[in-house]
Coordinates of C-alpha atoms and ligand atoms in Angstrom, one line a residue:
M1 CA 93.3 84.8 70.9
V2 CA 93.7 81.9 73.2
R3 CA 91.7 82.4 76.8
S4 CA 94.2 82.1 79.4
P5 CA 93.9 79.4 81.8
V6 CA 95.5 81.7 84.4
W7 CA 92.7 81.4 87.0
A8 CA 91.0 78.4 85.9
G9 CA 90.0 76.6 89.1
R10 CA 91.4 78.5 92.0
P11 CA 91.5 82.1 90.9
K12 CA 92.4 83.7 94.4
T13 CA 94.9 81.5 95.1
R14 CA 96.9 81.8 91.9
G15 CA 96.3 85.1 91.6
L16 CA 97.9 85.9 95.2
V17 CA 100.7 83.5 94.4
L18 CA 101.4 85.3 91.1
D19 CA 101.3 88.6 92.8
V20 CA 103.7 87.7 95.3
I21 CA 106.3 86.2 92.8
R22 CA 105.6 89.3 90.8
A23 CA 106.6 91.6 93.6
A24 CA 109.6 89.7 94.7
R25 CA 111.1 89.1 90.9
S26 CA 112.5 85.9 92.2
I27 CA 111.4 83.8 95.4
S28 CA 111.6 80.3 96.6
R29 CA 108.6 77.9 97.7
V30 CA 109.2 78.2 101.3
E31 CA 109.6 82.0 101.1
L32 CA 106.0 81.9 99.0
A33 CA 104.5 80.1 101.7
A34 CA 105.5 82.4 104.3
A35 CA 104.2 85.5 102.4
T36 CA 101.0 83.9 101.6
G37 CA 100.2 82.2 104.6
L38 CA 99.3 79.0 102.3
T39 CA 100.9 75.5 103.4
G40 CA 103.7 74.3 101.7
A41 CA 101.8 71.5 99.9
T42 CA 99.3 74.0 98.3
I43 CA 102.0 76.3 97.2
S44 CA 104.0 73.3 95.7
E45 CA 100.9 72.3 93.6
V46 CA 99.9 75.8 92.5
V47 CA 103.8 76.3 91.5
R48 CA 103.4 73.2 89.7
E49 CA 100.3 74.1 87.6
L50 CA 101.8 77.8 86.9
I51 CA 104.7 76.3 85.7
G52 CA 103.0 73.6 83.5
D53 CA 100.8 76.6 82.1
G54 CA 104.4 78.4 81.2
L55 CA 103.5 81.4 83.4
V56 CA 106.2 80.8 85.9
V57 CA 109.7 79.2 85.4
E58 CA 112.5 78.0 87.8
A59 CA 115.2 80.6 88.0
G60 CA 118.5 79.1 89.7
R61 CA 119.0 78.7 93.2
G62 CA 119.0 81.1 96.0
A63 CA 121.5 81.4 99.2
S64 CA 121.7 78.3 101.4
T65 CA 120.1 78.9 104.8
G66 CA 121.6 76.0 106.3
G67 CA 120.0 72.9 104.2
K68 CA 120.3 72.6 100.7
P69 CA 119.9 75.9 98.5
R70 CA 116.3 76.5 97.4
T71 CA 115.2 76.7 93.8
L72 CA 114.1 80.1 92.9
V73 CA 110.9 80.7 90.8
Q74 CA 109.9 83.7 88.9
L75 CA 107.5 85.0 86.5
N76 CA 108.2 83.8 82.7
P77 CA 108.1 87.2 81.2
V78 CA 107.5 86.0 77.4
A79 CA 104.4 84.1 78.5
R80 CA 101.9 86.9 78.1
Y81 CA 101.9 90.6 76.9
S82 CA 99.4 93.4 77.2
V83 CA 99.0 97.0 75.4
G84 CA 98.6 100.3 76.9
V85 CA 97.1 103.0 75.0
Q86 CA 96.7 106.6 76.6
L87 CA 94.4 108.4 74.5
E88 CA 94.4 112.3 74.6
R89 CA 93.6 115.4 72.6
N90 CA 97.2 116.6 72.3
A91 CA 99.3 113.4 72.8
C92 CA 98.8 109.6 72.7
V93 CA 101.2 107.0 73.8
I94 CA 101.1 103.5 73.2
V95 CA 103.1 100.5 75.2
V96 CA 103.6 96.9 74.5
V97 CA 104.4 95.3 78.3
D98 CA 105.4 91.7 79.0
L99 CA 104.1 89.7 81.9
A100 CA 106.8 91.3 84.3
G101 CA 105.7 94.8 83.3
R102 CA 108.5 95.5 81.3
Q103 CA 108.0 97.7 78.3
V104 CA 109.0 95.7 75.1
A105 CA 107.8 98.4 72.4
R106 CA 106.5 102.1 72.7
T107 CA 105.2 104.6 70.1
S108 CA 103.8 107.6 70.4
F109 CA 101.9 110.3 68.0
R110 CA 100.0 113.6 68.0
G111 CA 96.7 113.4 69.8
V112 CA 93.2 112.7 68.3
A113 CA 92.9 116.5 68.1
S114 CA 89.2 117.3 67.1
L115 CA 88.8 114.2 65.1
P116 CA 85.4 112.5 65.8
P117 CA 85.7 108.7 67.4
D118 CA 84.8 106.8 64.0
Q119 CA 87.8 108.5 62.4
A120 CA 90.2 108.5 65.5
L121 CA 89.8 105.0 66.7
P122 CA 90.7 103.0 63.3
L123 CA 94.1 105.4 63.6
V124 CA 94.7 104.2 67.0
A125 CA 94.1 100.5 66.0
A126 CA 96.5 100.9 63.1
Q127 CA 98.9 102.2 65.5
V128 CA 98.7 99.2 68.0
E129 CA 98.6 96.7 65.2
A130 CA 102.0 98.3 63.9
L131 CA 103.5 98.2 67.3
L132 CA 102.7 94.5 67.9
T133 CA 104.2 93.9 64.6
T134 CA 107.3 95.7 65.3
A135 CA 107.4 94.0 68.6
A136 CA 107.2 90.6 66.9
V137 CA 105.0 89.4 69.6
D138 CA 102.8 86.4 69.4
R139 CA 99.3 87.7 69.2
D140 CA 97.9 84.5 70.8
K141 CA 99.9 85.9 73.9
V142 CA 98.3 89.3 74.1
L143 CA 95.8 89.4 77.0
G144 CA 94.0 92.5 75.8
V145 CA 94.5 96.4 75.6
G146 CA 94.2 99.1 78.6
L147 CA 92.6 102.2 76.9
V148 CA 93.1 104.8 79.2
S149 CA 91.7 108.4 78.9
Y150 CA 90.4 111.2 81.2
G151 CA 87.1 111.1 83.0
P152 CA 84.3 111.4 83.7
Q153 CA 83.5 107.8 82.1
D154 CA 81.3 104.6 82.4
R155 CA 84.3 102.2 82.8
H156 CA 82.0 99.1 82.8
A157 CA 80.1 100.2 79.4
G158 CA 83.6 101.6 78.1
V159 CA 82.2 104.9 77.2
L160 CA 83.5 108.5 78.0
L161 CA 80.9 110.6 79.3
T162 CA 82.4 114.1 78.1
P163 CA 82.3 115.8 75.1
Q164 CA 86.1 116.0 74.8
P165 CA 87.5 116.5 72.4
T166 CA 84.2 116.9 70.2
E167 CA 80.4 116.2 70.8
E168 CA 80.6 112.8 69.3
W169 CA 82.8 111.4 71.8
Y170 CA 80.2 111.6 74.5
D171 CA 78.7 108.4 75.3
Y172 CA 80.4 106.9 72.1
P173 CA 81.4 102.9 72.9
V174 CA 85.1 103.5 72.6
A175 CA 86.3 100.5 74.1
P176 CA 83.8 97.9 72.4
R177 CA 84.7 99.9 68.9
L178 CA 88.3 99.4 69.4
A179 CA 88.1 95.8 70.6
E180 CA 85.8 95.2 67.3
Q181 CA 88.6 96.5 65.5
L182 CA 91.5 94.9 67.0
G183 CA 89.9 91.5 67.5
L184 CA 91.3 92.0 71.3
P185 CA 89.6 92.5 74.7
V186 CA 89.6 96.2 75.6
L187 CA 89.1 97.7 79.1
L188 CA 88.5 101.3 79.5
D189 CA 90.0 103.2 82.6
N190 CA 90.8 106.6 84.0
D191 CA 94.4 107.6 83.1
A192 CA 95.4 108.9 86.3
A193 CA 93.9 105.7 88.2
A194 CA 96.2 103.8 85.7
A195 CA 99.3 105.8 86.4
A196 CA 98.7 105.3 90.0
I197 CA 98.6 101.5 89.6
G198 CA 101.4 101.2 87.5
E199 CA 103.7 102.3 90.2
Y200 CA 102.5 99.7 92.4
W201 CA 103.2 97.2 89.7
M202 CA 106.6 98.7 88.9
G203 CA 107.6 98.1 92.5
A204 CA 108.1 101.7 93.0
V205 CA 106.0 101.8 96.2
E206 CA 105.5 99.7 99.4
P207 CA 103.0 96.9 98.4
H208 CA 100.9 97.7 101.6
S209 CA 101.0 101.6 101.4
T210 CA 98.1 103.8 100.6
Y211 CA 99.4 106.3 98.1
G212 CA 98.0 108.9 95.7
C213 CA 98.9 110.0 92.2
I214 CA 98.4 113.3 90.8
Y215 CA 98.6 113.1 87.1
M216 CA 99.2 115.9 85.0
A217 CA 98.8 115.9 81.1
T218 CA 96.5 118.3 79.3
G219 CA 94.3 118.3 82.1
I220 CA 94.7 117.2 85.9
G221 CA 93.6 114.0 87.4
G222 CA 94.2 111.8 90.7
G223 CA 94.1 108.2 91.6
V224 CA 94.6 106.6 95.0
V225 CA 95.7 103.0 95.4
V226 CA 94.9 101.1 98.8
A227 CA 96.6 97.6 99.4
G228 CA 97.6 97.3 95.6
E229 CA 94.2 98.0 94.3
V230 CA 92.9 101.4 92.9
Y231 CA 90.0 103.1 95.1
R232 CA 87.2 103.0 92.6
G233 CA 84.3 104.7 94.7
S234 CA 81.0 104.2 93.4
S235 CA 81.4 104.4 89.5
S236 CA 85.3 104.8 89.0
N237 CA 85.0 108.6 89.0
S238 CA 87.1 109.0 92.5
A239 CA 90.0 111.5 93.2
E240 CA 89.2 113.7 90.3
I241 CA 91.3 116.4 92.0
G242 CA 91.5 118.7 88.9
H243 CA 88.1 119.4 89.7
I244 CA 87.9 119.8 93.3
S245 CA 87.1 123.8 94.3
I246 CA 90.0 125.8 95.5
D247 CA 87.8 129.0 95.3
V248 CA 84.3 129.3 96.4
H249 CA 84.0 132.4 94.5
G250 CA 85.9 131.3 91.5
E251 CA 84.7 131.0 88.0
E252 CA 82.4 128.4 86.8
C253 CA 84.1 125.4 85.3
S254 CA 82.7 123.5 82.3
C255 CA 82.5 120.6 84.7
G256 CA 79.6 122.6 86.5
N257 CA 81.8 123.3 89.5
V258 CA 83.4 126.5 90.6
G259 CA 87.0 127.5 91.2
C260 CA 88.3 124.1 89.9
L261 CA 92.2 123.4 90.6
E262 CA 92.5 122.6 86.9
N263 CA 91.9 126.2 86.0
Y264 CA 94.4 127.5 88.5
A265 CA 97.1 125.2 88.1
G266 CA 97.0 123.3 84.7
P267 CA 99.2 123.7 81.8
S268 CA 96.9 125.6 79.6
T269 CA 96.4 128.3 82.3
V270 CA 100.1 128.7 82.9
V271 CA 100.5 129.3 79.3
R272 CA 97.7 131.7 79.4
Q273 CA 99.6 133.6 82.2
A274 CA 103.0 133.8 80.4
L275 CA 101.3 135.2 77.3
A276 CA 99.8 137.9 79.6
T277 CA 103.4 138.7 80.8
P278 CA 104.9 140.3 77.9
G279 CA 108.6 140.2 78.6
L280 CA 108.3 136.5 79.4
A281 CA 106.0 135.6 76.3
R282 CA 108.8 137.4 74.1
R283 CA 111.8 135.8 75.7
L284 CA 110.5 132.5 75.3
A285 CA 108.9 133.3 71.7
L286 CA 105.5 131.9 73.0
D287 CA 103.0 131.4 70.1
P288 CA 99.5 132.6 71.2
A289 CA 97.9 130.7 68.3
A290 CA 99.5 127.5 69.2
D291 CA 97.0 124.8 69.5
D292 CA 99.4 122.5 71.0
F293 CA 99.7 124.3 74.4
L294 CA 101.5 121.5 76.0
T295 CA 104.7 122.2 73.8
E296 CA 104.4 126.2 75.0
F297 CA 104.0 124.8 78.8
A298 CA 107.2 122.6 78.6
R299 CA 109.0 125.7 77.2
I300 CA 108.0 127.8 80.2
A301 CA 108.8 124.9 82.6
A302 CA 112.2 124.8 80.9
A303 CA 112.9 128.3 81.6
A304 CA 111.8 127.9 85.2
N305 CA 114.6 125.1 85.6
T306 CA 117.2 127.6 84.2
G307 CA 116.4 130.3 86.7
D308 CA 114.2 132.5 84.4
P309 CA 112.3 134.5 87.7
E310 CA 108.9 135.0 85.9
A311 CA 108.7 131.5 84.4
R312 CA 109.9 130.1 87.8
E313 CA 107.1 132.2 89.7
L314 CA 104.5 130.8 87.4
I315 CA 105.4 127.3 87.8
E316 CA 105.7 127.6 91.5
R317 CA 102.4 129.2 91.7
S318 CA 100.9 126.2 90.0
A319 CA 102.7 123.6 92.2
R320 CA 101.5 125.6 95.1
Y321 CA 97.8 125.0 94.3
L322 CA 98.8 121.3 93.5
G323 CA 100.1 121.4 97.0
H324 CA 96.7 122.5 98.1
A325 CA 95.0 119.6 96.5
A326 CA 97.7 117.1 97.7
V327 CA 97.0 118.0 101.2
T328 CA 93.3 117.4 100.5
V329 CA 93.8 114.0 99.1
A330 CA 96.3 113.2 101.8
V331 CA 94.0 114.3 104.5
L332 CA 90.9 112.5 103.0
F333 CA 93.0 109.2 102.4
D334 CA 95.6 109.3 105.1
L335 CA 98.4 108.7 102.6
D336 CA 101.8 107.6 102.7
V337 CA 103.2 108.8 99.4
V338 CA 102.0 111.2 96.7
V339 CA 103.3 110.2 93.3
L340 CA 103.6 112.7 90.6
A341 CA 103.3 111.4 86.9
G342 CA 102.3 112.5 83.6
P343 CA 104.1 114.3 80.7
S344 CA 103.6 117.9 82.3
F345 CA 105.7 117.1 85.2
V346 CA 108.7 115.9 83.1
V347 CA 110.5 119.1 82.6
A348 CA 109.9 120.9 85.9
G349 CA 109.3 118.0 88.1
S350 CA 111.7 118.8 90.7
I351 CA 110.1 122.1 91.4
Y352 CA 106.7 120.5 91.5
Q353 CA 107.9 118.0 93.8
S354 CA 109.7 120.3 96.3
V355 CA 106.8 122.7 96.7
I356 CA 104.3 120.1 97.0
Q357 CA 106.5 118.6 99.6
Q358 CA 106.8 121.7 101.4
E359 CA 102.8 122.3 101.4
L360 CA 102.2 118.6 102.8
D361 CA 105.2 119.3 105.5
R362 CA 103.6 122.6 106.6
R363 CA 100.1 121.8 106.6
L364 CA 99.1 118.1 106.5
F365 CA 96.7 117.1 109.7
A366 CA 98.6 113.9 110.2
R367 CA 102.2 115.3 109.7
R368 CA 103.2 114.4 113.3
A369 CA 101.9 110.8 112.9
H370 CA 104.0 110.0 109.7
P371 CA 105.2 112.0 107.0
V372 CA 104.0 112.0 103.2
R373 CA 106.5 111.6 100.7
V374 CA 106.5 113.3 97.4
V375 CA 108.2 111.2 94.6
P376 CA 108.4 111.6 90.8
S377 CA 106.8 108.6 89.0
V378 CA 108.9 105.6 87.6
N379 CA 107.2 105.5 84.3
G380 CA 107.5 109.6 83.6
S381 CA 105.4 110.7 80.7
D382 CA 104.6 107.0 79.8
A383 CA 102.8 106.7 83.2
A384 CA 99.2 106.1 82.0
A385 CA 100.1 104.0 79.1
M386 CA 102.0 101.6 81.1
G387 CA 99.2 101.7 84.0
G388 CA 96.7 100.9 81.2
A389 CA 99.0 97.8 80.2
V390 CA 99.5 97.0 83.7
L391 CA 95.7 96.9 84.4
V392 CA 95.2 94.2 81.8
L393 CA 97.7 92.0 83.4
Q394 CA 96.4 92.6 87.1
S395 CA 93.0 92.2 85.9
E396 CA 93.7 88.8 84.3
L397 CA 96.5 87.6 86.6
T398 CA 96.0 88.8 90.1
L399 CA 92.5 89.6 90.3
G400 CA 90.9 86.7 88.6
R401 CA 88.6 88.7 86.3
S402 CA 88.8 87.9 82.7
L403 CA 88.8 90.9 80.1
P404 CA 85.6 91.0 78.4
E405 CA 86.0 90.0 74.3
D406 CA 83.7 93.1 73.4
G407 CA 85.3 95.6 75.6
A408 CA 82.1 95.7 78.0
R409 CA 81.7 95.1 81.6
P410 CA 84.6 92.7 83.3
A411 CA 83.0 89.9 84.9
P412 CA 83.3 89.9 88.8
A413 CA 86.0 88.1 90.4
V414 CA 84.9 84.4 90.9
A415 CA 84.8 83.7 94.5
G416 CA 84.2 80.4 96.5
A417 CA 85.4 76.9 95.4
D418 CA 89.2 77.3 96.3
E419 CA 89.0 80.1 98.8
A420 CA 90.2 77.9 101.8
S421 CA 93.2 76.3 99.7
Ligands
ZN1 ZN1 85.7 121.5 87.0

């Protein structure tokens, strides 16, 4: 694999220019200078380098503003690619995206269930290889793989710090092992944080907004993005809203806390409640022995959509609890937007959206200063995998950090030399 020359020499300046071009889709050099605050001479030089490296191409002329029409530049989408892998017990999604963040290939398969990592990771690697072959993507142009999964995790070491789905996964070097098998750099990150940054990259939120993402798949996670970067906290285990307590007298959770949101609002809880409602369980033919409870949850969500009062009550109750959590996160971070992402919002997303919006409108501390909008993710059930791929692009292109070959700690951003340029 080639080491991209993307940030050789002047990482911050090139990253900044690339990010502005990405966000604008196409832009003139004059507009680039205005948007970045860099001089026209610096912009000309940086754009010439980026065109020379094949990362940027000229793209026709913009409207004239009096003088001669300006030549526009845009990212060259086929210059680089990245892979996003969302790893879960019940469902896995793999995507290949181009430099512009467009999905060029996708596959999904049943999750890793209760396989130990030394059996599960070769299966994941085989799926990635097959997808890259199907997409006919030049492997030399693949920057790396963003592997995203639940927390807690040690992102820098590339290990999960949870015995899920089995004991063998705890502290197992998932990212380094997958990197060895694929011969590509692999970064590990939180699925909800990845889903959150994916929204930014796809242009779904204002570039300067502070927004939160509630990610619901098997479990419930969260991510907060400030000015285009995920808020990391001290160990990248921030905004884990599934494990904030909503009942101080609640039952103990496997995480150690009591009364965790996930145990009140998560899909497995809704399924359990539906099974305990005999009429509903019979009507929807719910299977109490099903190990794939996301399918059962989707059935309840679909019934809620079509007006089944008992199904609707359960989904609304789950949404109300999520609304409590959304208010908490919005109060802590003074958010503008809350994005709902992940497969468990796909079927009854509009019910969740309106109930969570009601809670924020009613109870938010800063509601008189500004509203907080609740919106569905542009990436839907692929949000985490797309975000994983975007984290690779962002890490390589705009933050000036190279992905490690062995999947271990990314190098810190190189500061210095060209900062003034
Ligand atoms: Zn918990």
